[in-house]
Amino acid sequence: MPRGVIPRQPAKTGRQDRSRLVPHTTKPRISKPHVGAGHRPVPAERSSAAKKPKYNPLAPDRFAEILNRLDQLYPDVTCALEHRNAWELLVATILSAQSTDVNVNRVTSILFKKYPAVQDFAALKPEQLEPDIRSTGFFRNKSKSVVGAAKKIVEDFNGEVPMEMDQLLTLPGVARKTANVVLGTWFKVNEGVVVDTHVQRISRRLELTREENPKKIEQDLMRVIPRKRWTLFSHQIIWHGRKLCIARRPRCADCLLENICHAADKTWSTVEIHTGAK
Ligand code: SF4
């Protein structure tokens, strides 16, 4: 540009830009409201209610809030079953079906002194184990599962609990719930969500699933929970089920999730109840 020539500045109003976008000949069309017979104006409050977005229990902000409050309630929780290695955790998890963690811990504290290694269990007949685990319930089936799992681990996996889901599922008495506990808690692998009776009940109360089948519940939860949270979420919900969100009489008045929970069987509520949330 030659010296002394000042480039033209665009007008501050920006009129020249708009003139390019909107031809002068185009006039905005404003349609008149129909006020004749059969076309009454909609009252303001009714029209705003119609526009209210439909409640979505899986909306990202609601879900993030649930995770956030669980973190506040249960910041550092882990599995309550006492164990020193993957084998002990596997046994304790098999024994925990239909039993309490306190009872299982009492049983295993003696059991693992009597049979310290997986090879000791593999050398047993199920009937020999039955008296030691009797108080955990379903002791005949549990004896078969524990001894069967020990034999398979010794014969097929060189005495080491496998850390692959497919391999864990080949062990007698091991389904996805037990495998998820061992993988998530001991091996720190987020392969799935542990769906026990607490996770089943509370996921439905919080409207995170409508399913009843544990496998389908797990699929629903895996879709909405970030993978890195799968194990922690399971432990937090299990603790919540033990402490506050109890099956028969949940302690809703003490619950930090209360004002975002619409469960049908709440014992106290400041928000509307959803009859399907159970
Ligand atoms: S408000 Fe009640 S039902 Fe809802 S999560 Fe808390 S304890 Fe459970």
Short mmCIF file of C-alpha atoms and ligand atoms in Angstrom, two decimals:
data_model
loop_
_atom_site.label_atom_id
_atom_site.label_comp_id
_atom_site.label_asym_id
_atom_site.label_seq_id
_atom_site.Cartn_x
_atom_site.Cartn_y
_atom_site.Cartn_z
CA MET A 1 0.00 0.00 0.00
CA PRO A 2 1.44 3.42 -0.93
CA ARG A 3 2.66 5.52 1.97
CA GLY A 4 0.22 8.07 3.31
CA VAL A 5 -2.89 6.06 2.26
CA ILE A 6 -4.99 5.13 5.26
CA PRO A 7 -7.12 1.98 4.75
CA ARG A 8 -10.82 2.54 5.20
CA GLN A 9 -12.06 1.41 8.61
CA PRO A 10 -15.26 -0.66 8.81
CA ALA A 11 -18.22 1.26 10.21
CA LYS A 12 -18.64 0.74 13.95
CA THR A 13 -22.31 -0.07 13.48
CA GLY A 14 -21.41 -3.07 11.29
CA ARG A 15 -24.15 -1.99 8.88
CA GLN A 16 -22.15 -2.88 5.83
CA ASP A 17 -21.77 -6.51 7.07
CA ARG A 18 -25.46 -6.95 7.72
CA SER A 19 -26.30 -5.48 4.37
CA ARG A 20 -24.37 -8.34 2.78
CA LEU A 21 -26.21 -11.00 4.77
CA VAL A 22 -29.75 -9.63 4.56
CA PRO A 23 -30.90 -8.26 1.19
CA HIS A 24 -32.65 -4.91 1.53
CA THR A 25 -35.67 -6.26 -0.25
CA THR A 26 -36.29 -8.95 2.37
CA LYS A 27 -38.68 -7.86 5.09
CA PRO A 28 -39.05 -9.99 8.17
CA ARG A 29 -42.39 -11.80 8.21
CA ILE A 30 -44.24 -11.65 11.45
CA SER A 31 -47.14 -14.01 11.65
CA LYS A 32 -50.14 -12.79 13.58
CA PRO A 33 -51.44 -14.93 16.38
CA HIS A 34 -54.76 -16.63 15.69
CA VAL A 35 -57.22 -15.15 18.10
CA GLY A 36 -60.44 -16.18 16.44
CA ALA A 37 -62.94 -18.81 17.61
CA GLY A 38 -61.22 -22.06 18.61
CA HIS A 39 -57.79 -20.39 18.93
CA ARG A 40 -57.51 -19.09 22.44
CA PRO A 41 -54.16 -17.76 23.57
CA VAL A 42 -52.31 -20.23 25.78
CA PRO A 43 -51.85 -18.91 29.34
CA ALA A 44 -48.23 -18.16 30.16
CA GLU A 45 -47.87 -20.76 32.92
CA ARG A 46 -49.38 -23.56 30.78
CA SER A 47 -47.10 -22.85 27.86
CA SER A 48 -43.99 -22.82 30.07
CA ALA A 49 -45.04 -26.14 31.66
CA ALA A 50 -45.36 -27.65 28.19
CA LYS A 51 -41.81 -26.56 27.41
CA LYS A 52 -40.38 -28.02 30.64
CA PRO A 53 -37.84 -30.66 29.61
CA LYS A 54 -38.83 -34.23 30.35
CA TYR A 55 -37.19 -35.66 33.46
CA ASN A 56 -34.25 -37.84 32.52
CA PRO A 57 -32.80 -39.83 35.42
CA LEU A 58 -29.66 -40.47 33.37
CA ALA A 59 -29.05 -36.83 32.47
CA PRO A 60 -25.28 -36.22 32.70
CA ASP A 61 -25.59 -33.48 35.34
CA ARG A 62 -27.81 -35.63 37.59
CA PHE A 63 -25.50 -38.59 37.22
CA ALA A 64 -22.42 -36.48 37.92
CA GLU A 65 -24.14 -35.20 41.06
CA ILE A 66 -24.85 -38.75 42.24
CA LEU A 67 -21.18 -39.68 41.80
CA ASN A 68 -20.08 -36.48 43.48
CA ARG A 69 -22.28 -37.10 46.54
CA LEU A 70 -21.18 -40.73 46.78
CA ASP A 71 -17.59 -39.45 46.86
CA GLN A 72 -18.51 -37.16 49.74
CA LEU A 73 -20.25 -39.95 51.64
CA TYR A 74 -17.75 -42.74 50.96
CA PRO A 75 -14.42 -41.27 49.82
CA ASP A 76 -12.05 -44.19 50.39
CA VAL A 77 -14.14 -47.32 50.51
CA THR A 78 -13.06 -50.72 49.37
CA CYS A 79 -14.16 -54.32 49.75
CA ALA A 80 -15.10 -55.18 53.35
CA LEU A 81 -14.02 -58.82 52.96
CA GLU A 82 -10.65 -59.34 54.64
CA HIS A 83 -8.01 -60.97 52.45
CA ARG A 84 -4.26 -61.07 51.87
CA ASN A 85 -4.21 -62.27 48.27
CA ALA A 86 -6.43 -62.95 45.25
CA TRP A 87 -7.21 -66.52 46.33
CA GLU A 88 -8.43 -65.44 49.77
CA LEU A 89 -10.57 -62.73 48.21
CA LEU A 90 -12.04 -65.27 45.80
CA VAL A 91 -12.92 -67.66 48.64
CA ALA A 92 -14.36 -64.87 50.80
CA THR A 93 -16.50 -63.63 47.90
CA ILE A 94 -17.87 -67.12 47.21
CA LEU A 95 -18.71 -67.48 50.92
CA SER A 96 -20.35 -64.04 51.09
CA ALA A 97 -23.39 -65.05 49.03
CA GLN A 98 -26.43 -64.84 51.33
CA SER A 99 -24.18 -64.04 54.29
CA THR A 100 -22.82 -60.92 55.96
CA ASP A 101 -19.26 -59.69 55.56
CA VAL A 102 -18.82 -59.75 59.32
CA ASN A 103 -19.70 -63.42 59.45
CA VAL A 104 -17.52 -64.27 56.46
CA ASN A 105 -14.56 -62.45 58.01
CA ARG A 106 -15.05 -64.41 61.22
CA VAL A 107 -15.08 -67.70 59.29
CA THR A 108 -12.15 -66.93 57.00
CA SER A 109 -9.92 -65.68 59.83
CA ILE A 110 -9.90 -69.26 61.12
CA LEU A 111 -10.14 -70.97 57.74
CA PHE A 112 -7.04 -69.38 56.22
CA LYS A 113 -4.96 -70.34 59.26
CA LYS A 114 -6.08 -73.94 58.90
CA TYR A 115 -5.58 -74.01 55.10
CA PRO A 116 -3.07 -71.28 54.23
CA ALA A 117 -2.61 -71.98 50.49
CA VAL A 118 -4.79 -72.77 47.48
CA GLN A 119 -3.04 -76.17 47.29
CA ASP A 120 -4.38 -77.01 50.78
CA PHE A 121 -7.93 -76.43 49.58
CA ALA A 122 -7.27 -78.38 46.36
CA ALA A 123 -6.28 -81.42 48.43
CA LEU A 124 -9.64 -81.48 50.27
CA LYS A 125 -12.90 -83.23 49.56
CA PRO A 126 -15.86 -80.81 49.71
CA GLU A 127 -17.29 -82.68 52.72
CA GLN A 128 -14.12 -81.92 54.69
CA LEU A 129 -14.61 -78.18 54.21
CA GLU A 130 -18.30 -78.11 55.05
CA PRO A 131 -18.01 -77.87 58.88
CA ASP A 132 -15.62 -74.91 58.62
CA ILE A 133 -17.96 -72.78 56.49
CA ARG A 134 -21.31 -74.03 57.75
CA SER A 135 -22.31 -70.73 59.39
CA THR A 136 -22.15 -68.84 56.07
CA GLY A 137 -25.17 -70.78 54.74
CA PHE A 138 -25.50 -72.91 51.59
CA PHE A 139 -22.36 -74.60 52.85
CA ARG A 140 -22.60 -77.73 50.67
CA ASN A 141 -22.68 -75.77 47.43
CA LYS A 142 -20.06 -73.34 48.68
CA SER A 143 -17.74 -76.23 49.67
CA LYS A 144 -18.04 -77.71 46.20
CA SER A 145 -17.32 -74.32 44.62
CA VAL A 146 -14.28 -73.50 46.79
CA VAL A 147 -12.67 -76.95 46.47
CA GLY A 148 -13.52 -77.12 42.74
CA ALA A 149 -12.05 -73.65 42.13
CA ALA A 150 -8.89 -74.57 44.07
CA LYS A 151 -8.37 -77.76 42.05
CA LYS A 152 -8.81 -75.92 38.74
CA ILE A 153 -6.47 -73.10 39.76
CA VAL A 154 -3.79 -75.62 40.80
CA GLU A 155 -4.21 -77.83 37.72
CA ASP A 156 -4.87 -75.27 34.97
CA PHE A 157 -3.42 -71.99 36.22
CA ASN A 158 -0.27 -73.05 38.00
CA GLY A 159 -1.70 -72.21 41.42
CA GLU A 160 -2.39 -68.55 40.54
CA VAL A 161 -5.80 -66.95 40.35
CA PRO A 162 -6.18 -65.87 36.70
CA MET A 163 -6.65 -62.18 36.02
CA GLU A 164 -8.77 -62.55 32.87
CA MET A 165 -12.55 -62.45 33.06
CA ASP A 166 -12.93 -65.41 30.64
CA GLN A 167 -10.60 -67.57 32.70
CA LEU A 168 -12.15 -66.61 36.02
CA LEU A 169 -15.56 -67.59 34.69
CA THR A 170 -14.30 -71.14 34.09
CA LEU A 171 -13.83 -71.63 37.85
CA PRO A 172 -16.65 -73.49 39.65
CA GLY A 173 -18.90 -71.15 41.62
CA VAL A 174 -17.55 -68.02 39.94
CA ALA A 175 -19.97 -65.79 38.03
CA ARG A 176 -19.49 -62.20 36.90
CA LYS A 177 -20.17 -60.71 40.34
CA THR A 178 -17.36 -62.68 42.01
CA ALA A 179 -15.03 -62.19 39.05
CA ASN A 180 -15.65 -58.41 39.12
CA VAL A 181 -14.86 -58.28 42.84
CA VAL A 182 -11.53 -60.08 42.35
CA LEU A 183 -10.55 -58.20 39.19
CA GLY A 184 -11.52 -54.76 40.49
CA THR A 185 -10.39 -55.09 44.09
CA TRP A 186 -7.24 -57.19 43.84
CA PHE A 187 -6.01 -56.75 40.27
CA LYS A 188 -7.34 -53.16 39.91
CA VAL A 189 -8.87 -54.00 36.55
CA ASN A 190 -12.22 -52.36 35.77
CA GLU A 191 -13.81 -55.16 33.81
CA GLY A 192 -17.39 -54.65 35.01
CA VAL A 193 -19.64 -53.43 37.81
CA VAL A 194 -20.26 -55.66 40.81
CA VAL A 195 -24.02 -56.20 40.98
CA ASP A 196 -24.93 -57.64 44.34
CA THR A 197 -28.21 -57.25 46.18
CA HIS A 198 -27.36 -53.67 47.31
CA VAL A 199 -26.33 -52.49 43.83
CA GLN A 200 -29.43 -54.14 42.39
CA ARG A 201 -31.80 -52.39 44.83
CA ILE A 202 -30.17 -48.94 44.90
CA SER A 203 -29.62 -48.67 41.13
CA ARG A 204 -33.35 -49.16 40.71
CA ARG A 205 -34.23 -46.71 43.50
CA LEU A 206 -32.01 -44.08 41.88
CA GLU A 207 -33.54 -44.89 38.45
CA LEU A 208 -30.20 -45.84 36.92
CA THR A 209 -31.85 -48.98 35.57
CA ARG A 210 -35.28 -50.52 35.27
CA GLU A 211 -33.94 -54.03 34.88
CA GLU A 212 -34.17 -56.78 37.48
CA ASN A 213 -31.69 -59.24 36.01
CA PRO A 214 -28.16 -58.59 37.42
CA LYS A 215 -26.51 -59.06 34.01
CA LYS A 216 -28.80 -56.47 32.41
CA ILE A 217 -28.37 -54.11 35.38
CA GLU A 218 -24.61 -54.38 34.95
CA GLN A 219 -24.91 -53.56 31.24
CA ASP A 220 -27.03 -50.48 32.04
CA LEU A 221 -24.58 -49.27 34.67
CA MET A 222 -21.57 -49.85 32.44
CA ARG A 223 -23.20 -47.65 29.81
CA VAL A 224 -23.55 -44.64 32.13
CA ILE A 225 -20.68 -44.90 34.61
CA PRO A 226 -17.19 -43.96 33.38
CA ARG A 227 -15.08 -47.13 33.23
CA LYS A 228 -12.51 -45.88 35.70
CA ARG A 229 -15.31 -45.58 38.30
CA TRP A 230 -16.79 -49.07 37.92
CA THR A 231 -15.11 -50.69 40.93
CA LEU A 232 -15.31 -47.64 43.19
CA PHE A 233 -18.97 -47.09 42.31
CA SER A 234 -19.74 -50.71 43.24
CA HIS A 235 -18.06 -50.39 46.62
CA GLN A 236 -19.70 -47.03 47.35
CA ILE A 237 -23.17 -48.34 46.56
CA ILE A 238 -22.57 -51.50 48.60
CA TRP A 239 -21.54 -49.37 51.60
CA HIS A 240 -24.52 -47.08 51.02
CA GLY A 241 -26.80 -50.13 51.06
CA ARG A 242 -25.35 -51.25 54.38
CA LYS A 243 -25.36 -47.89 56.11
CA LEU A 244 -28.29 -45.82 54.81
CA CYS A 245 -30.15 -47.19 51.83
CA ILE A 246 -31.24 -50.28 53.74
CA ALA A 247 -33.64 -52.66 52.03
CA ARG A 248 -36.59 -52.44 54.42
CA ARG A 249 -36.43 -48.94 55.87
CA PRO A 250 -33.97 -46.69 54.05
CA ARG A 251 -32.75 -43.83 56.24
CA CYS A 252 -33.71 -41.13 53.73
CA ALA A 253 -33.75 -38.28 56.26
CA ASP A 254 -30.01 -38.85 56.81
CA CYS A 255 -29.14 -39.42 53.14
CA LEU A 256 -27.09 -36.93 51.14
CA LEU A 257 -28.77 -38.11 47.93
CA GLU A 258 -32.26 -37.37 49.26
CA ASN A 259 -33.21 -34.40 47.09
CA ILE A 260 -32.16 -36.14 43.86
CA CYS A 261 -33.74 -39.48 44.74
CA HIS A 262 -37.36 -40.20 43.81
CA ALA A 263 -37.52 -43.79 45.05
CA ALA A 264 -41.01 -45.15 45.56
CA ASP A 265 -40.20 -46.63 48.96
CA LYS A 266 -38.51 -43.58 50.49
CA THR A 267 -39.24 -43.10 54.17
CA TRP A 268 -39.03 -39.29 53.92
CA SER A 269 -38.97 -37.02 50.91
CA THR A 270 -38.66 -33.40 49.87
CA VAL A 271 -39.11 -34.23 46.19
CA GLU A 272 -41.78 -35.88 44.13
CA ILE A 273 -41.94 -39.67 44.31
CA HIS A 274 -41.70 -41.77 41.15
CA THR A 275 -43.75 -44.91 41.55
CA GLY A 276 -41.59 -46.83 39.07
CA ALA A 277 -38.39 -46.12 41.01
CA LYS A 278 -38.12 -49.33 42.97
S1 SF4 B 1 -32.96 -41.03 49.73
FE1 SF4 B 1 -33.51 -42.96 50.70
S2 SF4 B 1 -34.02 -44.35 49.01
FE2 SF4 B 1 -32.89 -42.61 48.15
S3 SF4 B 1 -30.76 -43.26 48.09
FE3 SF4 B 1 -31.07 -42.18 50.03
S4 SF4 B 1 -31.59 -43.74 51.53
FE4 SF4 B 1 -31.86 -44.64 49.47
#
